[in-house]
Short mmCIF file of C-alpha atoms and ligand atoms in Angstrom, two decimals:
data_model
loop_
_atom_site.label_atom_id
_atom_site.label_comp_id
_atom_site.label_asym_id
_atom_site.label_seq_id
_atom_site.Cartn_x
_atom_site.Cartn_y
_atom_site.Cartn_z
CA MET A 173 35.82 15.77 15.87
CA ARG A 174 36.58 12.85 13.59
CA ILE A 175 33.35 12.02 11.79
CA VAL A 176 32.66 8.70 9.70
CA VAL A 177 30.09 9.10 6.97
CA THR A 178 28.49 5.86 5.72
CA GLY A 179 27.03 5.98 2.24
CA GLY A 180 29.86 8.21 1.33
CA ASN A 181 29.29 8.03 -2.46
CA GLY A 182 25.55 8.37 -2.36
CA LEU A 183 23.19 11.21 -3.12
CA VAL A 184 23.63 12.88 0.31
CA GLY A 185 27.08 11.45 1.08
CA SER A 186 28.39 13.27 -2.07
CA SER A 187 26.54 16.49 -1.10
CA ILE A 188 28.44 16.48 2.31
CA LYS A 189 31.62 15.93 0.39
CA ASN A 190 30.94 19.29 -1.24
CA ILE A 191 30.48 21.18 1.89
CA ILE A 192 33.10 19.90 4.49
CA GLN A 193 35.20 22.98 3.92
CA ASN A 194 32.57 24.75 5.89
CA TYR A 195 33.53 22.69 8.96
CA PRO A 196 37.50 22.89 8.82
CA GLU A 197 37.87 22.04 12.48
CA HIS A 198 36.46 18.62 11.92
CA GLU A 199 37.68 15.67 9.89
CA PHE A 200 35.28 13.73 7.70
CA VAL A 201 35.93 10.19 6.57
CA PHE A 202 33.61 8.83 3.78
CA LEU A 203 32.90 4.94 4.04
CA THR A 204 31.67 3.26 0.79
CA ARG A 205 30.57 -0.39 -0.23
CA ASP A 206 34.21 -0.76 -1.56
CA ASN A 207 35.69 -0.09 1.86
CA CYS A 208 33.19 -2.28 3.83
CA GLU A 209 30.17 -4.43 3.28
CA LEU A 210 27.83 -3.29 5.83
CA THR A 211 25.32 -6.09 5.63
CA SER A 212 28.23 -8.35 7.09
CA LEU A 213 28.84 -7.83 10.85
CA MET A 214 32.34 -9.52 10.40
CA HIS A 215 33.26 -6.88 7.80
CA VAL A 216 32.00 -4.04 9.86
CA ILE A 217 33.81 -5.12 13.02
CA SER A 218 37.21 -5.75 10.97
CA PHE A 219 36.74 -2.11 9.73
CA PHE A 220 36.14 -0.43 12.85
CA SER A 221 38.54 -2.46 14.95
CA LYS A 222 41.46 -0.90 12.94
CA PRO A 223 43.32 1.72 14.99
CA GLU A 224 43.21 4.19 12.14
CA ASN A 225 39.36 3.81 12.16
CA ARG A 226 38.63 5.62 15.33
CA PHE A 227 35.84 8.16 15.21
CA ASP A 228 33.98 10.52 17.54
CA TYR A 229 30.81 10.90 15.57
CA ILE A 230 28.90 9.12 12.73
CA ILE A 231 26.75 10.24 10.03
CA HIS A 232 24.83 7.02 8.94
CA LEU A 233 23.43 7.34 5.34
CA ALA A 234 24.04 3.90 4.16
CA ALA A 235 20.99 1.94 3.10
CA LYS A 236 19.41 -0.21 0.45
CA VAL A 237 17.23 2.55 -1.03
CA GLY A 238 15.12 2.79 -4.58
CA GLY A 239 12.05 4.35 -5.86
CA LEU A 240 8.52 2.86 -5.66
CA PHE A 241 9.02 0.30 -8.40
CA MET A 242 12.04 -1.12 -6.82
CA ASN A 243 10.25 -1.26 -3.47
CA LEU A 244 7.39 -3.00 -4.77
CA ASP A 245 9.68 -5.67 -6.47
CA SER A 246 11.83 -6.16 -3.38
CA ASN A 247 10.29 -5.59 -0.10
CA VAL A 248 11.83 -8.82 1.44
CA GLU A 249 15.45 -7.53 0.68
CA MET A 250 14.64 -3.85 1.53
CA PHE A 251 13.65 -5.24 4.96
CA SER A 252 16.59 -7.76 5.68
CA ASP A 253 19.44 -5.69 4.19
CA ASN A 254 18.51 -2.50 6.08
CA ILE A 255 18.02 -4.28 9.38
CA LYS A 256 21.39 -5.79 9.02
CA ILE A 257 23.14 -2.61 8.01
CA ASN A 258 21.61 -0.68 11.00
CA GLU A 259 22.23 -3.15 13.42
CA ASN A 260 25.79 -3.82 12.42
CA ILE A 261 26.47 -0.06 12.55
CA LEU A 262 24.99 0.38 15.86
CA VAL A 263 26.87 -2.60 17.38
CA ALA A 264 30.13 -1.21 15.97
CA CYS A 265 29.30 2.40 17.45
CA LYS A 266 28.74 0.91 20.89
CA GLN A 267 31.94 -1.32 20.73
CA TYR A 268 34.29 1.40 19.39
CA GLY A 269 32.82 4.34 21.56
CA ILE A 270 31.06 6.59 18.76
CA LYS A 271 28.72 8.42 21.21
CA ARG A 272 26.99 10.91 19.04
CA GLY A 273 25.58 10.68 15.38
CA ILE A 274 22.92 11.38 12.82
CA PHE A 275 20.88 8.53 11.52
CA CYS A 276 18.52 9.00 8.35
CA LEU A 277 14.89 7.78 8.12
CA SER A 278 12.41 9.01 5.39
CA SER A 279 8.96 10.29 5.37
CA CYS A 280 7.86 7.18 3.42
CA ILE A 281 8.03 5.17 6.84
CA TYR A 282 5.13 7.22 8.22
CA PRO A 283 1.45 5.77 8.11
CA CYS A 284 -0.47 5.97 4.94
CA ASN A 285 -3.78 6.63 6.56
CA PRO A 286 -2.71 8.89 9.66
CA SER A 287 -5.04 10.46 11.95
CA ARG A 288 -4.16 13.99 10.70
CA PHE A 289 -2.13 15.74 8.02
CA PRO A 290 0.37 17.17 8.10
CA MET A 291 2.18 14.51 10.18
CA ASP A 292 4.75 15.40 12.86
CA GLU A 293 7.71 13.63 14.69
CA THR A 294 5.34 11.87 17.15
CA MET A 295 3.40 9.75 14.54
CA ILE A 296 6.01 7.70 13.11
CA HIS A 297 4.66 4.46 14.67
CA GLU A 298 0.97 5.43 14.70
CA SER A 299 -0.30 2.90 12.05
CA PRO A 300 1.04 0.86 9.04
CA PRO A 301 3.02 2.44 6.21
CA HIS A 302 2.13 2.05 2.60
CA PRO A 303 2.15 -1.43 1.55
CA SER A 304 4.30 -0.62 -1.51
CA ASN A 305 7.33 0.06 0.71
CA GLU A 306 6.62 -1.67 4.06
CA GLY A 307 9.85 -3.62 4.01
CA TYR A 308 12.16 -0.47 3.89
CA ALA A 309 9.53 1.56 6.13
CA TYR A 310 9.67 -1.06 9.01
CA ALA A 311 13.33 -1.48 8.86
CA LYS A 312 13.82 2.38 9.27
CA ARG A 313 11.04 2.39 11.98
CA MET A 314 13.17 -0.10 13.86
CA LEU A 315 16.30 2.18 13.52
CA GLU A 316 14.23 5.00 15.16
CA LEU A 317 13.35 2.57 18.06
CA GLN A 318 17.06 1.35 18.31
CA CYS A 319 18.46 4.97 18.51
CA ARG A 320 16.01 5.74 21.21
CA GLN A 321 16.84 2.55 23.10
CA TYR A 322 20.65 3.07 22.89
CA ASN A 323 20.26 6.80 24.06
CA LYS A 324 18.21 5.60 27.10
CA ALA A 325 20.58 2.56 27.94
CA TYR A 326 23.98 4.04 27.14
CA GLY A 327 23.54 7.70 27.31
CA THR A 328 24.29 8.17 23.46
CA GLU A 329 23.20 11.15 21.40
CA TYR A 330 21.76 9.31 18.28
CA ILE A 331 19.74 11.81 16.37
CA CYS A 332 17.12 10.50 13.69
CA VAL A 333 16.55 13.01 10.94
CA ILE A 334 13.46 12.37 8.72
CA PRO A 335 13.80 13.95 5.04
CA VAL A 336 11.17 13.86 2.57
CA ASN A 337 11.75 12.70 -1.24
CA LEU A 338 15.38 13.73 -1.88
CA TYR A 339 16.91 14.57 -5.08
CA GLY A 340 19.86 16.30 -6.67
CA PRO A 341 23.28 15.87 -8.32
CA HIS A 342 24.98 12.33 -7.62
CA ASP A 343 21.37 10.68 -7.63
CA ASN A 344 20.85 7.24 -8.83
CA PHE A 345 19.42 7.85 -12.33
CA SER A 346 18.33 4.17 -12.93
CA ILE A 347 15.18 4.28 -14.99
CA LYS A 348 13.85 0.97 -13.40
CA ASN A 349 14.92 1.46 -9.71
CA GLY A 350 15.49 5.12 -9.32
CA HIS A 351 13.26 7.65 -7.69
CA VAL A 352 10.73 9.67 -9.85
CA ILE A 353 12.99 12.72 -10.53
CA PRO A 354 16.14 10.96 -11.71
CA ALA A 355 14.33 8.21 -13.46
CA ILE A 356 12.17 10.59 -15.53
CA MET A 357 15.02 12.80 -16.24
CA ASN A 358 16.95 9.92 -17.71
CA ARG A 359 14.18 8.49 -19.58
CA PHE A 360 13.15 11.91 -21.00
CA HIS A 361 16.64 12.63 -21.87
CA GLY A 362 16.77 9.44 -24.13
CA GLU A 363 13.52 10.24 -25.64
CA LYS A 364 14.60 13.80 -26.59
CA ALA A 365 17.36 12.33 -28.83
CA LYS A 366 14.77 10.52 -30.97
CA LYS A 367 12.63 12.30 -33.72
CA ASP A 368 9.35 10.86 -32.47
CA GLY A 369 10.24 10.71 -28.80
CA LYS A 370 7.53 9.59 -26.18
CA PHE A 371 7.46 11.38 -22.79
CA THR A 372 5.57 8.76 -20.67
CA VAL A 373 5.06 9.39 -16.81
CA TYR A 374 3.93 6.35 -14.66
CA GLY A 375 0.60 6.66 -12.74
CA THR A 376 -2.10 9.36 -12.57
CA GLY A 377 0.12 12.34 -11.75
CA LYS A 378 -2.37 12.87 -8.75
CA PRO A 379 -0.12 11.81 -5.75
CA TYR A 380 1.31 14.50 -3.50
CA ARG A 381 5.01 14.61 -2.81
CA GLN A 382 7.39 16.82 -0.90
CA PHE A 383 10.86 17.13 -2.62
CA LEU A 384 13.99 18.28 -0.60
CA TYR A 385 17.33 19.28 -2.60
CA ALA A 386 20.07 16.89 -1.25
CA PRO A 387 22.66 19.65 -0.67
CA ASP A 388 20.22 21.48 1.58
CA PHE A 389 19.64 18.40 3.61
CA ALA A 390 23.31 17.73 3.79
CA LYS A 391 23.95 21.10 5.33
CA ILE A 392 21.01 20.71 7.73
CA MET A 393 22.50 17.45 8.88
CA CYS A 394 25.94 18.73 9.42
CA ASP A 395 24.56 21.64 11.35
CA ILE A 396 22.40 19.49 13.66
CA LEU A 397 25.43 17.30 14.46
CA LEU A 398 28.05 20.02 14.99
CA ASP A 399 26.67 23.52 15.68
CA GLY A 400 25.18 22.73 19.00
CA LYS A 401 21.88 24.67 18.31
CA TYR A 402 19.83 21.27 18.19
CA ASP A 403 19.74 20.67 21.83
CA ASN A 404 18.00 17.28 22.16
CA THR A 405 18.29 13.73 20.69
CA GLU A 406 14.61 13.56 19.44
CA PRO A 407 13.80 12.83 15.76
CA VAL A 408 13.29 15.92 13.58
CA ILE A 409 11.61 16.27 10.06
CA CYS A 410 13.56 18.07 7.14
CA CYS A 411 10.92 18.98 4.43
CA ASN A 412 10.24 21.62 1.83
CA ASN A 413 6.97 22.48 -0.01
CA GLU A 414 4.41 19.98 -1.30
CA THR A 415 3.45 19.59 -4.95
CA THR A 416 1.69 16.94 -7.05
CA ILE A 417 3.54 14.62 -9.33
CA LYS A 418 1.76 16.33 -12.27
CA ALA A 419 3.19 19.77 -11.27
CA MET A 420 6.64 18.34 -10.61
CA VAL A 421 6.81 16.69 -13.93
CA ASP A 422 5.70 19.93 -15.61
CA ASN A 423 8.65 21.59 -13.92
CA ILE A 424 10.97 18.79 -15.20
CA ALA A 425 9.68 19.32 -18.74
CA THR A 426 10.37 23.15 -18.42
CA ALA A 427 13.84 22.38 -17.25
CA MET A 428 14.39 20.04 -20.21
CA ASP A 429 12.75 22.25 -22.85
CA ILE A 430 10.04 19.45 -23.44
CA PRO A 431 6.57 20.96 -24.34
CA GLN A 432 3.93 19.98 -21.74
CA ASN A 433 1.49 18.84 -24.31
CA LYS A 434 3.87 16.07 -25.18
CA LEU A 435 3.68 14.51 -21.82
CA GLU A 436 1.69 11.08 -21.72
CA TRP A 437 0.37 9.24 -18.51
CA ASP A 438 0.53 5.48 -18.15
CA THR A 439 -2.15 5.00 -15.56
CA SER A 440 -1.53 1.21 -15.60
CA LYS A 441 1.56 1.84 -13.34
CA SER A 442 1.04 2.25 -9.60
CA ASP A 443 0.88 5.72 -7.99
CA GLY A 444 2.05 4.34 -4.75
CA CYS A 445 0.97 6.36 -1.71
CA MET A 446 -1.26 9.20 -2.53
CA LYS A 447 -0.06 11.53 0.32
CA LYS A 448 2.56 11.49 3.20
CA THR A 449 2.70 15.17 4.15
CA VAL A 450 4.66 16.11 7.04
CA HIS A 451 5.71 19.44 8.53
CA ASN A 452 8.96 21.06 9.70
CA SER A 453 7.97 23.47 12.31
CA LYS A 454 10.26 21.95 14.92
CA LEU A 455 13.25 22.26 12.50
CA CYS A 456 12.37 25.72 11.88
CA THR A 457 12.24 26.60 15.58
CA TYR A 458 16.11 25.67 15.68
CA TYR A 459 16.99 26.98 12.07
CA PRO A 460 14.32 29.67 11.30
CA ASP A 461 16.48 31.45 8.58
CA PHE A 462 17.45 28.39 6.61
CA LYS A 463 16.72 29.01 2.92
CA PHE A 464 15.42 25.91 1.08
CA THR A 465 16.36 25.71 -2.62
CA SER A 466 13.12 25.92 -4.81
CA LEU A 467 12.14 22.95 -6.86
CA GLN A 468 12.58 24.96 -10.11
CA GLU A 469 16.23 25.79 -9.25
CA GLY A 470 16.94 22.17 -7.68
CA LEU A 471 15.57 20.52 -11.03
CA ARG A 472 17.59 22.90 -13.30
CA THR A 473 20.83 22.23 -11.53
CA THR A 474 20.29 18.40 -11.33
CA TYR A 475 19.47 18.34 -14.94
CA ASN A 476 22.68 20.29 -15.70
CA TRP A 477 24.71 17.86 -13.43
CA PHE A 478 23.08 14.83 -15.27
CA CYS A 479 24.10 16.30 -18.74
CA ASP A 480 27.79 17.01 -17.46
CA ASN A 481 28.31 13.63 -15.88
CA GLN A 482 26.81 11.22 -18.45
CA GLU A 483 29.91 8.97 -18.34
CA THR A 484 30.09 8.49 -14.81
CA LEU A 485 26.64 8.81 -13.23
CA ARG A 486 24.88 5.85 -11.39
CA GLN A 487 22.13 4.40 -13.67
O1 GFB B 1664 9.93 8.62 -6.20
P1 GFB B 1664 9.03 7.56 -6.18
O2 GFB B 1664 9.64 6.30 -6.80
O3 GFB B 1664 8.73 7.34 -4.57
O4 GFB B 1664 7.59 7.84 -6.85
P2 GFB B 1664 7.60 7.36 -3.66
C1 GFB B 1664 6.98 8.98 -6.57
C2 GFB B 1664 5.73 8.95 -7.47
O5 GFB B 1664 6.14 9.13 -8.83
C3 GFB B 1664 4.81 7.78 -7.63
C4 GFB B 1664 5.40 8.35 -9.78
O6 GFB B 1664 3.43 8.37 -7.58
C5 GFB B 1664 5.07 7.11 -8.92
O7 GFB B 1664 3.79 6.67 -9.50
N1 GFB B 1664 6.20 8.09 -10.82
C6 GFB B 1664 5.83 8.50 -12.28
C7 GFB B 1664 7.31 7.56 -11.08
N2 GFB B 1664 6.83 8.15 -13.01
C8 GFB B 1664 7.68 7.63 -12.42
C9 GFB B 1664 9.03 6.82 -12.87
O8 GFB B 1664 9.28 6.90 -13.77
N3 GFB B 1664 9.75 6.39 -11.81
C10 GFB B 1664 9.20 6.41 -10.39
N4 GFB B 1664 10.06 5.86 -9.57
N5 GFB B 1664 8.10 6.91 -10.04
C11 GFB B 1664 9.51 6.05 -2.24
C12 GFB B 1664 9.60 4.88 -1.43
O9 GFB B 1664 8.15 6.18 -2.52
O10 GFB B 1664 9.83 7.21 -1.45
C13 GFB B 1664 11.12 4.48 -0.97
O11 GFB B 1664 9.16 3.71 -2.13
C14 GFB B 1664 11.90 5.96 -0.42
O12 GFB B 1664 11.22 3.60 0.01
C15 GFB B 1664 11.22 7.14 -1.25
O13 GFB B 1664 11.52 6.08 0.69
C16 GFB B 1664 11.63 8.37 -0.48
O14 GFB B 1664 7.54 8.53 -2.88
O15 GFB B 1664 6.39 6.81 -4.24
#
């Protein structure tokens, strides 16, 4: 099969690039912002209308994403850009006969006051998401709705996968807009170089989060799309164990050789959603032997990658 991957240079897109040799019978084509501006329908149609850009399957990763503080600052753009990107891609998939694909949601789209924890695949639309990221959350909820409608109306096989907080090599290490792990690694790395470095973490450290190593997620997505084991088109959650932000930051400090008693908490900063726990029992019925990378191991390899790619990494 010929597979187009949108968001080809992103955290997960780059992780897929590192494993395509495991699927030698398939051809992967990585689409990046330089190739095509996905918020423009004209650009999207002009790209997919070219005879050399015919595909059988799609892995749709491209999105306007960012951490809590970016979402708090730009809920309007997070909604409008992601709605445009997803609509344009689905229009092109229909017009150019891409009948099967993986579409990426996120556990942050879930209700912030659900009827029960942990949440499962049936609870996406149960009640409002956390206000901090409602723009992104409602745009991604609409993507789940659109995939379901296309599958019903056109017999397509568009599968929504729902990861928890992703991290790993090739992440966006922006201190302002990044997610917690890359933002803190970059900030702490700068402070380590100073004699009287200050290792400040935002919030109280009490929120709960589930972190998933991006290379693990990349493999799960490619297997769901290609190995035939996942025999339906319903959404599926991909998650790993839960921890508190405090415990996770302690692990980062260990990975960076920073004494934990040097950590300081700026509780004037937002904690965002306190808990968004989901479970992966559905995924595990299809992939019972999948070995998830531990947080300690994932943080260590991510920091090593960060140190080795200072010149070129996104920040
Ligand atoms: O990763 P993060 O930005 O995403 O924040 P969310 C996680 C937690 O880390 C929050 C705390 O409780 C923050 O208060 N935190 C502490 C920090 N220090 C920092 C820091 O330096 N930077 C950041 N960013 N956080 C996002 C959604 O929510 O989850 C997105 O807003 C996306 O839309 C993502 O879906 C997966 O888990 O709070």
